[in-house]
Structures are given as C-alpha cells and as structure tokens.
GROMACS .gro file of C-alpha atoms in nm:
model
  309
    1LEU     CA    1  -4.244  -9.836  -7.260
    2LEU     CA    2  -3.941  -9.959  -7.065
    3TYR     CA    3  -3.986 -10.314  -7.191
    4THR     CA    4  -4.008 -10.211  -7.557
    5ILE     CA    5  -3.635 -10.133  -7.566
    6LYS     CA    6  -3.427 -10.409  -7.722
    7PHE     CA    7  -3.243 -10.627  -7.475
    8GLU     CA    8  -2.900 -10.554  -7.624
    9ASP     CA    9  -2.959 -10.185  -7.553
   10MET     CA   10  -3.080 -10.253  -7.199
   11VAL     CA   11  -2.752 -10.194  -7.017
   12LEU     CA   12  -2.698  -9.848  -7.159
   13SER     CA   13  -3.065  -9.763  -7.123
   14LEU     CA   14  -3.079  -9.848  -6.752
   15PHE     CA   15  -2.793  -9.610  -6.676
   16TYR     CA   16  -2.975  -9.336  -6.865
   17VAL     CA   17  -3.314  -9.411  -6.709
   18THR     CA   18  -3.183  -9.403  -6.352
   19LEU     CA   19  -2.994  -9.085  -6.435
   20ILE     CA   20  -3.315  -8.922  -6.561
   21VAL     CA   21  -3.517  -9.038  -6.259
   22ASP     CA   22  -3.244  -8.927  -6.020
   23PHE     CA   23  -3.190  -8.576  -6.153
   24GLY     CA   24  -3.555  -8.538  -6.252
   25LEU     CA   25  -3.658  -8.574  -5.888
   26GLN     CA   26  -3.389  -8.328  -5.776
   27ILE     CA   27  -3.491  -8.065  -6.031
   28VAL     CA   28  -3.865  -8.095  -5.963
   29PHE     CA   29  -3.831  -8.078  -5.586
   30GLY     CA   30  -3.550  -7.826  -5.615
   31ILE     CA   31  -3.785  -7.588  -5.795
   32LEU     CA   32  -4.053  -7.657  -5.533
   33SER     CA   33  -3.796  -7.590  -5.260
   34ILE     CA   34  -3.708  -7.255  -5.419
   35LEU     CA   35  -4.073  -7.153  -5.451
   36LEU     CA   36  -4.153  -7.250  -5.091
   37LYS     CA   37  -3.815  -7.127  -4.960
   38THR     CA   38  -3.769  -7.441  -4.754
   39GLU     CA   39  -3.515  -7.721  -4.730
   40LYS     CA   40  -3.715  -7.945  -4.497
   41PHE     CA   41  -3.782  -8.220  -4.752
   42TYR     CA   42  -3.428  -8.218  -4.899
   43ASP     CA   43  -3.303  -8.525  -4.712
   44PHE     CA   44  -3.633  -8.707  -4.750
   45ILE     CA   45  -3.614  -8.671  -5.129
   46GLY     CA   46  -3.254  -8.791  -5.122
   47ALA     CA   47  -3.367  -9.109  -4.948
   48LEU     CA   48  -3.665  -9.150  -5.182
   49THR     CA   49  -3.436  -9.116  -5.484
   50HIS     CA   50  -3.205  -9.390  -5.358
   51ILE     CA   51  -3.500  -9.624  -5.306
   52SER     CA   52  -3.666  -9.541  -5.640
   53CYS     CA   53  -3.346  -9.594  -5.839
   54ALA     CA   54  -3.265  -9.915  -5.651
   55PHE     CA   55  -3.594 -10.088  -5.731
   56LEU     CA   56  -3.598  -9.945  -6.082
   57GLY     CA   57  -3.258 -10.106  -6.132
   58VAL     CA   58  -3.388 -10.446  -6.021
   59PHE     CA   59  -3.719 -10.463  -6.205
   60TYR     CA   60  -3.623 -10.273  -6.519
   61ASN     CA   61  -3.408 -10.563  -6.641
   62TRP     CA   62  -3.626 -10.832  -6.485
   63ASN     CA   63  -3.630 -11.167  -6.662
   64THR     CA   64  -3.840 -11.466  -6.555
   65SER     CA   65  -3.568 -11.709  -6.665
   66LYS     CA   66  -3.445 -11.942  -6.393
   67GLU     CA   67  -3.092 -11.845  -6.487
   68PHE     CA   68  -3.161 -11.482  -6.410
   69SER     CA   69  -2.996 -11.383  -6.082
   70PHE     CA   70  -3.295 -11.197  -5.943
   71GLU     CA   71  -3.261 -11.268  -5.571
   72PRO     CA   72  -2.911 -11.120  -5.520
   73LYS     CA   73  -3.011 -10.809  -5.710
   74LEU     CA   74  -3.322 -10.772  -5.497
   75ILE     CA   75  -3.115 -10.813  -5.180
   76GLN     CA   76  -2.882 -10.540  -5.304
   77ALA     CA   77  -3.176 -10.306  -5.364
   78ILE     CA   78  -3.321 -10.383  -5.020
   79CYS     CA   79  -2.986 -10.306  -4.856
   80ILE     CA   80  -2.968  -9.966  -5.026
   81SER     CA   81  -3.331  -9.895  -4.937
   82VAL     CA   82  -3.283  -9.987  -4.571
   83TRP     CA   83  -2.986  -9.753  -4.545
   84ALA     CA   84  -3.164  -9.472  -4.731
   85GLY     CA   85  -3.485  -9.513  -4.532
   86LYS     CA   86  -3.297  -9.507  -4.201
   87LEU     CA   87  -3.090  -9.203  -4.290
   88GLY     CA   88  -3.378  -9.017  -4.453
   89ALA     CA   89  -3.608  -9.072  -4.155
   90PHE     CA   90  -3.337  -8.970  -3.908
   91LEU     CA   91  -3.247  -8.649  -4.091
   92PHE     CA   92  -3.610  -8.560  -4.170
   93TYR     CA   93  -3.707  -8.603  -3.805
   94ARG     CA   94  -3.413  -8.389  -3.698
   95VAL     CA   95  -3.490  -8.104  -3.939
   96ILE     CA   96  -3.857  -8.102  -3.838
   97LYS     CA   97  -3.765  -8.108  -3.468
   98SER     CA   98  -3.510  -7.826  -3.501
   99GLY     CA   99  -3.721  -7.624  -3.745
  100GLY     CA  100  -3.455  -7.607  -4.015
  101ASP     CA  101  -3.114  -7.709  -4.140
  102SER     CA  102  -2.830  -7.461  -4.084
  103ARG     CA  103  -2.654  -7.591  -4.396
  104PHE     CA  104  -2.912  -7.404  -4.606
  105ASP     CA  105  -2.927  -7.072  -4.422
  106ASP     CA  106  -2.747  -6.888  -4.701
  107ALA     CA  107  -2.867  -7.106  -4.987
  108LYS     CA  108  -3.236  -7.034  -4.920
  109LYS     CA  109  -3.166  -6.669  -5.002
  110ASN     CA  110  -3.011  -6.760  -5.337
  111PRO     CA  111  -3.222  -6.976  -5.577
  112VAL     CA  112  -2.921  -7.071  -5.791
  113LYS     CA  113  -2.718  -7.183  -5.490
  114LEU     CA  114  -3.013  -7.379  -5.354
  115MET     CA  115  -3.056  -7.558  -5.686
  116VAL     CA  116  -2.684  -7.642  -5.686
  117TYR     CA  117  -2.741  -7.821  -5.353
  118TRP     CA  118  -3.013  -8.030  -5.517
  119ILE     CA  119  -2.795  -8.113  -5.819
  120LEU     CA  120  -2.512  -8.216  -5.588
  121GLN     CA  121  -2.754  -8.448  -5.411
  122GLY     CA  122  -2.838  -8.604  -5.747
  123MET     CA  123  -2.468  -8.666  -5.813
  124TRP     CA  124  -2.428  -8.812  -5.465
  125VAL     CA  125  -2.717  -9.055  -5.520
  126TYR     CA  126  -2.589  -9.169  -5.860
  127LEU     CA  127  -2.237  -9.231  -5.735
  128ASN     CA  128  -2.372  -9.431  -5.440
  129ILE     CA  129  -2.573  -9.667  -5.661
  130LEU     CA  130  -2.326  -9.689  -5.953
  131PRO     CA  131  -2.157 -10.018  -5.846
  132SER     CA  132  -2.502 -10.171  -5.798
  133LEU     CA  133  -2.612 -10.048  -6.142
  134PHE     CA  134  -2.339 -10.262  -6.297
  135MET     CA  135  -2.479 -10.555  -6.100
  136TRP     CA  136  -2.839 -10.488  -6.202
  137THR     CA  137  -2.756 -10.460  -6.572
  138THR     CA  138  -2.619 -10.810  -6.613
  139ASP     CA  139  -2.826 -11.126  -6.664
  140ASP     CA  140  -2.537 -11.356  -6.578
  141LYS     CA  141  -2.567 -11.584  -6.280
  142ALA     CA  142  -2.273 -11.548  -6.042
  143ASN     CA  143  -2.276 -11.917  -5.938
  144THR     CA  144  -2.012 -11.987  -5.672
  145LEU     CA  145  -1.903 -11.623  -5.663
  146VAL     CA  146  -2.230 -11.543  -5.488
  147TYR     CA  147  -2.040 -11.621  -5.168
  148VAL     CA  148  -1.839 -11.307  -5.233
  149SER     CA  149  -2.168 -11.118  -5.239
  150ILE     CA  150  -2.260 -11.270  -4.904
  151ILE     CA  151  -1.935 -11.135  -4.758
  152GLY     CA  152  -2.029 -10.792  -4.893
  153TRP     CA  153  -2.376 -10.807  -4.739
  154VAL     CA  154  -2.229 -10.913  -4.404
  155LEU     CA  155  -2.003 -10.607  -4.418
  156PHE     CA  156  -2.304 -10.392  -4.508
  157PHE     CA  157  -2.501 -10.531  -4.212
  158PHE     CA  158  -2.209 -10.472  -3.978
  159GLY     CA  159  -2.163 -10.117  -4.109
  160ILE     CA  160  -2.527 -10.013  -4.087
  161VAL     CA  161  -2.565 -10.158  -3.737
  162PHE     CA  162  -2.246  -9.982  -3.625
  163GLU     CA  163  -2.369  -9.655  -3.777
  164THR     CA  164  -2.721  -9.686  -3.636
  165VAL     CA  165  -2.610  -9.774  -3.284
  166SER     CA  166  -2.362  -9.486  -3.275
  167ASP     CA  167  -2.626  -9.241  -3.401
  168TYR     CA  168  -2.870  -9.368  -3.139
  169GLN     CA  169  -2.613  -9.337  -2.861
  170LYS     CA  170  -2.530  -8.981  -2.969
  171THR     CA  171  -2.900  -8.887  -2.984
  172VAL     CA  172  -2.968  -9.025  -2.635
  173PHE     CA  173  -2.662  -8.843  -2.502
  174ARG     CA  174  -2.763  -8.511  -2.657
  175ASN     CA  175  -3.122  -8.539  -2.537
  176ASN     CA  176  -3.006  -8.561  -2.176
  177PRO     CA  177  -3.003  -8.206  -2.031
  178ASP     CA  178  -2.721  -8.305  -1.797
  179ASN     CA  179  -2.494  -8.350  -2.099
  180LYS     CA  180  -2.544  -8.002  -2.243
  181GLY     CA  181  -2.210  -7.862  -2.355
  182ARG     CA  182  -2.031  -8.195  -2.304
  183PHE     CA  183  -1.880  -8.442  -2.553
  184ILE     CA  184  -1.971  -8.808  -2.569
  185THR     CA  185  -1.713  -9.070  -2.470
  186THR     CA  186  -1.936  -9.370  -2.399
  187GLY     CA  187  -2.053  -9.668  -2.602
  188LEU     CA  188  -1.904  -9.690  -2.950
  189TRP     CA  189  -1.774  -9.337  -2.902
  190SER     CA  190  -1.526  -9.479  -2.650
  191ILE     CA  191  -1.346  -9.675  -2.925
  192SER     CA  192  -1.381  -9.428  -3.215
  193ARG     CA  193  -1.430  -9.053  -3.226
  194HIS     CA  194  -1.649  -9.091  -3.535
  195PRO     CA  195  -1.804  -9.440  -3.524
  196ASN     CA  196  -2.100  -9.349  -3.744
  197TYR     CA  197  -1.864  -9.242  -4.022
  198PHE     CA  198  -1.674  -9.569  -3.982
  199GLY     CA  199  -1.999  -9.762  -4.026
  200GLU     CA  200  -2.090  -9.550  -4.328
  201ILE     CA  201  -1.762  -9.626  -4.505
  202VAL     CA  202  -1.779  -9.999  -4.428
  203LEU     CA  203  -2.135 -10.041  -4.556
  204TRP     CA  204  -2.062  -9.879  -4.894
  205PHE     CA  205  -1.752 -10.092  -4.948
  206GLY     CA  206  -1.967 -10.390  -4.851
  207LEU     CA  207  -2.219 -10.307  -5.123
  208PHE     CA  208  -1.939 -10.273  -5.378
  209ILE     CA  209  -1.806 -10.618  -5.283
  210SER     CA  210  -2.154 -10.773  -5.304
  211ALA     CA  211  -2.201 -10.628  -5.654
  212ALA     CA  212  -1.856 -10.720  -5.787
  213PRO     CA  213  -1.925 -11.090  -5.876
  214TYR     CA  214  -2.186 -10.972  -6.127
  215PHE     CA  215  -1.965 -10.724  -6.313
  216ASN     CA  216  -1.943 -10.823  -6.679
  217SER     CA  217  -1.671 -10.577  -6.778
  218PRO     CA  218  -1.329 -10.492  -6.632
  219TRP     CA  219  -1.434 -10.127  -6.648
  220SER     CA  220  -1.705 -10.199  -6.393
  221PHE     CA  221  -1.443 -10.244  -6.124
  222PHE     CA  222  -1.351  -9.877  -6.154
  223SER     CA  223  -1.676  -9.811  -5.967
  224VAL     CA  224  -1.473  -9.886  -5.653
  225LEU     CA  225  -1.392  -9.516  -5.685
  226CYS     CA  226  -1.747  -9.447  -5.561
  227PRO     CA  227  -1.713  -9.592  -5.208
  228LEU     CA  228  -1.350  -9.478  -5.208
  229GLY     CA  229  -1.467  -9.126  -5.290
  230THR     CA  230  -1.715  -9.139  -5.003
  231ALA     CA  231  -1.437  -9.246  -4.766
  232LEU     CA  232  -1.201  -8.973  -4.885
  233GLN     CA  233  -1.473  -8.710  -4.859
  234ILE     CA  234  -1.556  -8.813  -4.503
  235CYS     CA  235  -1.193  -8.836  -4.397
  236PHE     CA  236  -1.047  -8.530  -4.566
  237LEU     CA  237  -1.319  -8.288  -4.680
  238SER     CA  238  -1.664  -8.232  -4.534
  239GLY     CA  239  -1.682  -8.488  -4.256
  240ILE     CA  240  -1.417  -8.555  -3.995
  241PRO     CA  241  -1.193  -8.247  -4.049
  242LEU     CA  242  -1.478  -8.004  -3.984
  243LEU     CA  243  -1.590  -8.189  -3.673
  244GLU     CA  244  -1.237  -8.223  -3.539
  245LYS     CA  245  -1.181  -7.850  -3.584
  246SER     CA  246  -1.514  -7.772  -3.418
  247GLY     CA  247  -1.422  -7.997  -3.125
  248LEU     CA  248  -1.089  -7.820  -3.078
  249VAL     CA  249  -1.258  -7.481  -3.083
  250ARG     CA  250  -1.504  -7.591  -2.821
  251TRP     CA  251  -1.308  -7.819  -2.590
  252GLY     CA  252  -0.945  -7.766  -2.686
  253GLN     CA  253  -0.865  -7.629  -2.341
  254ASP     CA  254  -1.035  -7.922  -2.165
  255GLU     CA  255  -0.782  -8.173  -2.027
  256GLU     CA  256  -1.039  -8.452  -2.043
  257TYR     CA  257  -1.097  -8.382  -2.412
  258ARG     CA  258  -0.722  -8.376  -2.476
  259GLU     CA  259  -0.698  -8.716  -2.310
  260TYR     CA  260  -0.985  -8.839  -2.530
  261LEU     CA  261  -0.795  -8.728  -2.840
  262ALA     CA  262  -0.481  -8.898  -2.716
  263THR     CA  263  -0.638  -9.236  -2.642
  264VAL     CA  264  -0.929  -9.286  -2.886
  265SER     CA  265  -0.890  -9.355  -3.258
  266VAL     CA  266  -1.027  -9.092  -3.492
  267LEU     CA  267  -1.211  -9.342  -3.716
  268VAL     CA  268  -1.121  -9.713  -3.711
  269PRO     CA  269  -1.189  -9.860  -3.363
  270TRP     CA  270  -0.877  -9.940  -3.161
  271CYS     CA  271  -0.655  -9.840  -3.453
  272ARG     CA  272  -0.441  -9.528  -3.423
  273CYS     CA  273  -0.192  -9.617  -3.696
  274CYS     CA  274  -0.360  -9.381  -3.943
  275GLU     CA  275  -0.401  -9.080  -3.716
  276CYS     CA  276  -0.371  -8.768  -3.930
  277TYR     CA  277  -0.588  -8.514  -3.754
  278THR     CA  278  -0.520  -8.410  -3.397
  279ALA     CA  279  -0.211  -8.499  -3.203
  280PRO     CA  280  -0.261  -8.399  -2.835
  281GLU     CA  281   0.053  -8.187  -2.833
  282ARG     CA  282  -0.093  -7.976  -3.115
  283VAL     CA  283  -0.425  -7.912  -2.941
  284PRO     CA  284  -0.450  -7.535  -2.894
  285ILE     CA  285  -0.521  -7.392  -2.552
  286THR     CA  286  -0.775  -7.137  -2.660
  287THR     CA  287  -1.084  -6.961  -2.538
  288PRO     CA  288  -1.378  -7.076  -2.753
  289ALA     CA  289  -1.552  -6.738  -2.746
  290LYS     CA  290  -1.251  -6.574  -2.910
  291GLU     CA  291  -1.226  -6.823  -3.192
  292GLU     CA  292  -1.357  -6.689  -3.520
  293GLY     CA  293  -1.667  -6.869  -3.635
  294TYR     CA  294  -1.743  -7.019  -3.294
  295ARG     CA  295  -2.111  -7.089  -3.239
  296SER     CA  296  -2.227  -7.135  -2.884
  297THR     CA  297  -2.542  -7.341  -2.930
  298ASP     CA  298  -2.515  -7.714  -2.875
  299GLU     CA  299  -2.717  -7.802  -3.185
  300ASP     CA  300  -2.486  -7.605  -3.414
  301ASN     CA  301  -2.169  -7.782  -3.301
  302LEU     CA  302  -2.050  -8.134  -3.359
  303VAL     CA  303  -2.359  -8.266  -3.531
  304GLU     CA  304  -2.238  -8.604  -3.652
  305ASP     CA  305  -2.421  -8.605  -3.983
  306THR     CA  306  -2.384  -8.941  -4.154
  307LYS     CA  307  -2.484  -8.785  -4.483
  308SER     CA  308  -2.157  -8.642  -4.601
  309GLN     CA  309  -2.204  -8.427  -4.899
   0.00000   0.00000   0.00000
C-alpha cells in the first residue's frame, strides 16, 4: 500500500505515515498501560517507536537508482536506533530493577494524566526524528556535501560515547554500598556536573548536521529548533535545574560539595563561562530534613535521567 502512493506525494505522505505510526503506538500502549496500571514498558515503547520510525523513514522512500542516496540515510537511521536502543534498555532495566518509576506515581491513579504522558512521548519522538525526516524524504544525492554529514556522525559518536560512559560511571558508583548518600566526582563527572546531558545535546546536534546536506527546502533548516529545544529543555526546564536544586537540598551544607560546584562546570567540560545555576556563595546552608519536598532515599534523588521529557 505504501508504494502505491505517487512519488510526488511521497514527501508529505512520509511525514503523515511516521506521525500515525508514532502516535498510534503511544495510544495503543497507553491504553494497555491504563488497563494494567503500569508504566514499566513506557520507556521501552519510546525506544521502539524511535527505531520503527527511523527504518520506516529509510525504506518507505527507497529507490533502487544508483543516484539514490541510500547509504547515508541508512547510517542516520542506525545512529538513531543505536541511541534509542541504548537508552531504552538502560531505562527498562532500571525500572524493572527498582520495581517502578516514581515519575508515574500520581499519573497511574489518573487515566487521563497517564495518557497525556504517552502523548507527550509521541511528541518527543517526532521532534527528535524531524530533521532526519527531511533527509529521508529527498532523493537528491548530496555529493561533496556528504562530508558535512560525516562531521555530524562524528559528533553523534562522540556524544553517545560521552553519554554512555558517564551513565556507566554513575551506575557503578551508585551500586557501590560505600558510596551511599555521596555524590560522584570521578571520571567524566570530574569535568562536568552533568556529562550525560552534555553528550545528549551533542549527539542530537550531530544528527541535525548530518541530515542538513540533504535538505531540499530552506524551511527544512528550521528543524534545528528540535535539537535546540532539547538543549533548552535540559538546561532550563526538566533536566539540570531540578537536579541542581536536589543537590543543594541534599548536600548544600557540605563543604566538599560547595567546592565541587565552585570548580566543576555545570554542563560543558572545562567551560564555566555559561554558568547560570549555582554560584558557591549562593549555596544555602540548610538541613536537608527540613527542606520541603526532601526525599531521603538514594534512588529518589539525583537520578541523572538522560531522557529529558
């Protein structure tokens, strides 16, 4: 059925088809989540949706012509799938190990709110793949500009390695009983307070750069707002600000932590020119137990979740 659509309508159709697949999966599994009153497969479905839409984007507009730039588009889809598979497996393992996800404690009691979470995940997936969709919907060969794509894929590789290593270091640190109640300052965490978020931002800008040589409309370049939106969300909304506040509540009275804040960049390694969160002189000397909203368990505090929704 997909191949019966006329080629001139293909670009518009691919955007619609991926949209239907994306939100179709969220609605179906959202309903199942409501019926079973569980969120345990939420992140797994998010990863599966990324992978499904990525390979749909590649093969939906497949052409056997030698002039068709198939290989770069396949590489782009593989990059997205590697990232999604890594993140999905990591988060799924964590939710199974912990027995649940505290983000959904209230939502599981409210079917409408739980479904909103699923719809938001659909929006998140679509925005992540939007620059690549513009790449997948063109049959033009990029020629020499393919080197720009290579630069983007190098940035993606750097970003995902940086993110993966930092996540691994944090996991090893947290699994050591001797570190209970302590904050990590070793490895990549010695040069950035949120290295996994730094890797996340870099990899998405890398995928935008790798897709850009294949854009066939000036409007396509506005999709830079997608990785930019991810960066802004991490830096100013649901990512770093919440974790910085949680860290202050927990260790704000700790001189070692205050020194960590004073010497280590919040995001970009070795770069403190854009510090906008926690100046040491503003760190409150407070008793954590008296702070409203303080949660004493180690798992509930400072979980560096690379999925920033």
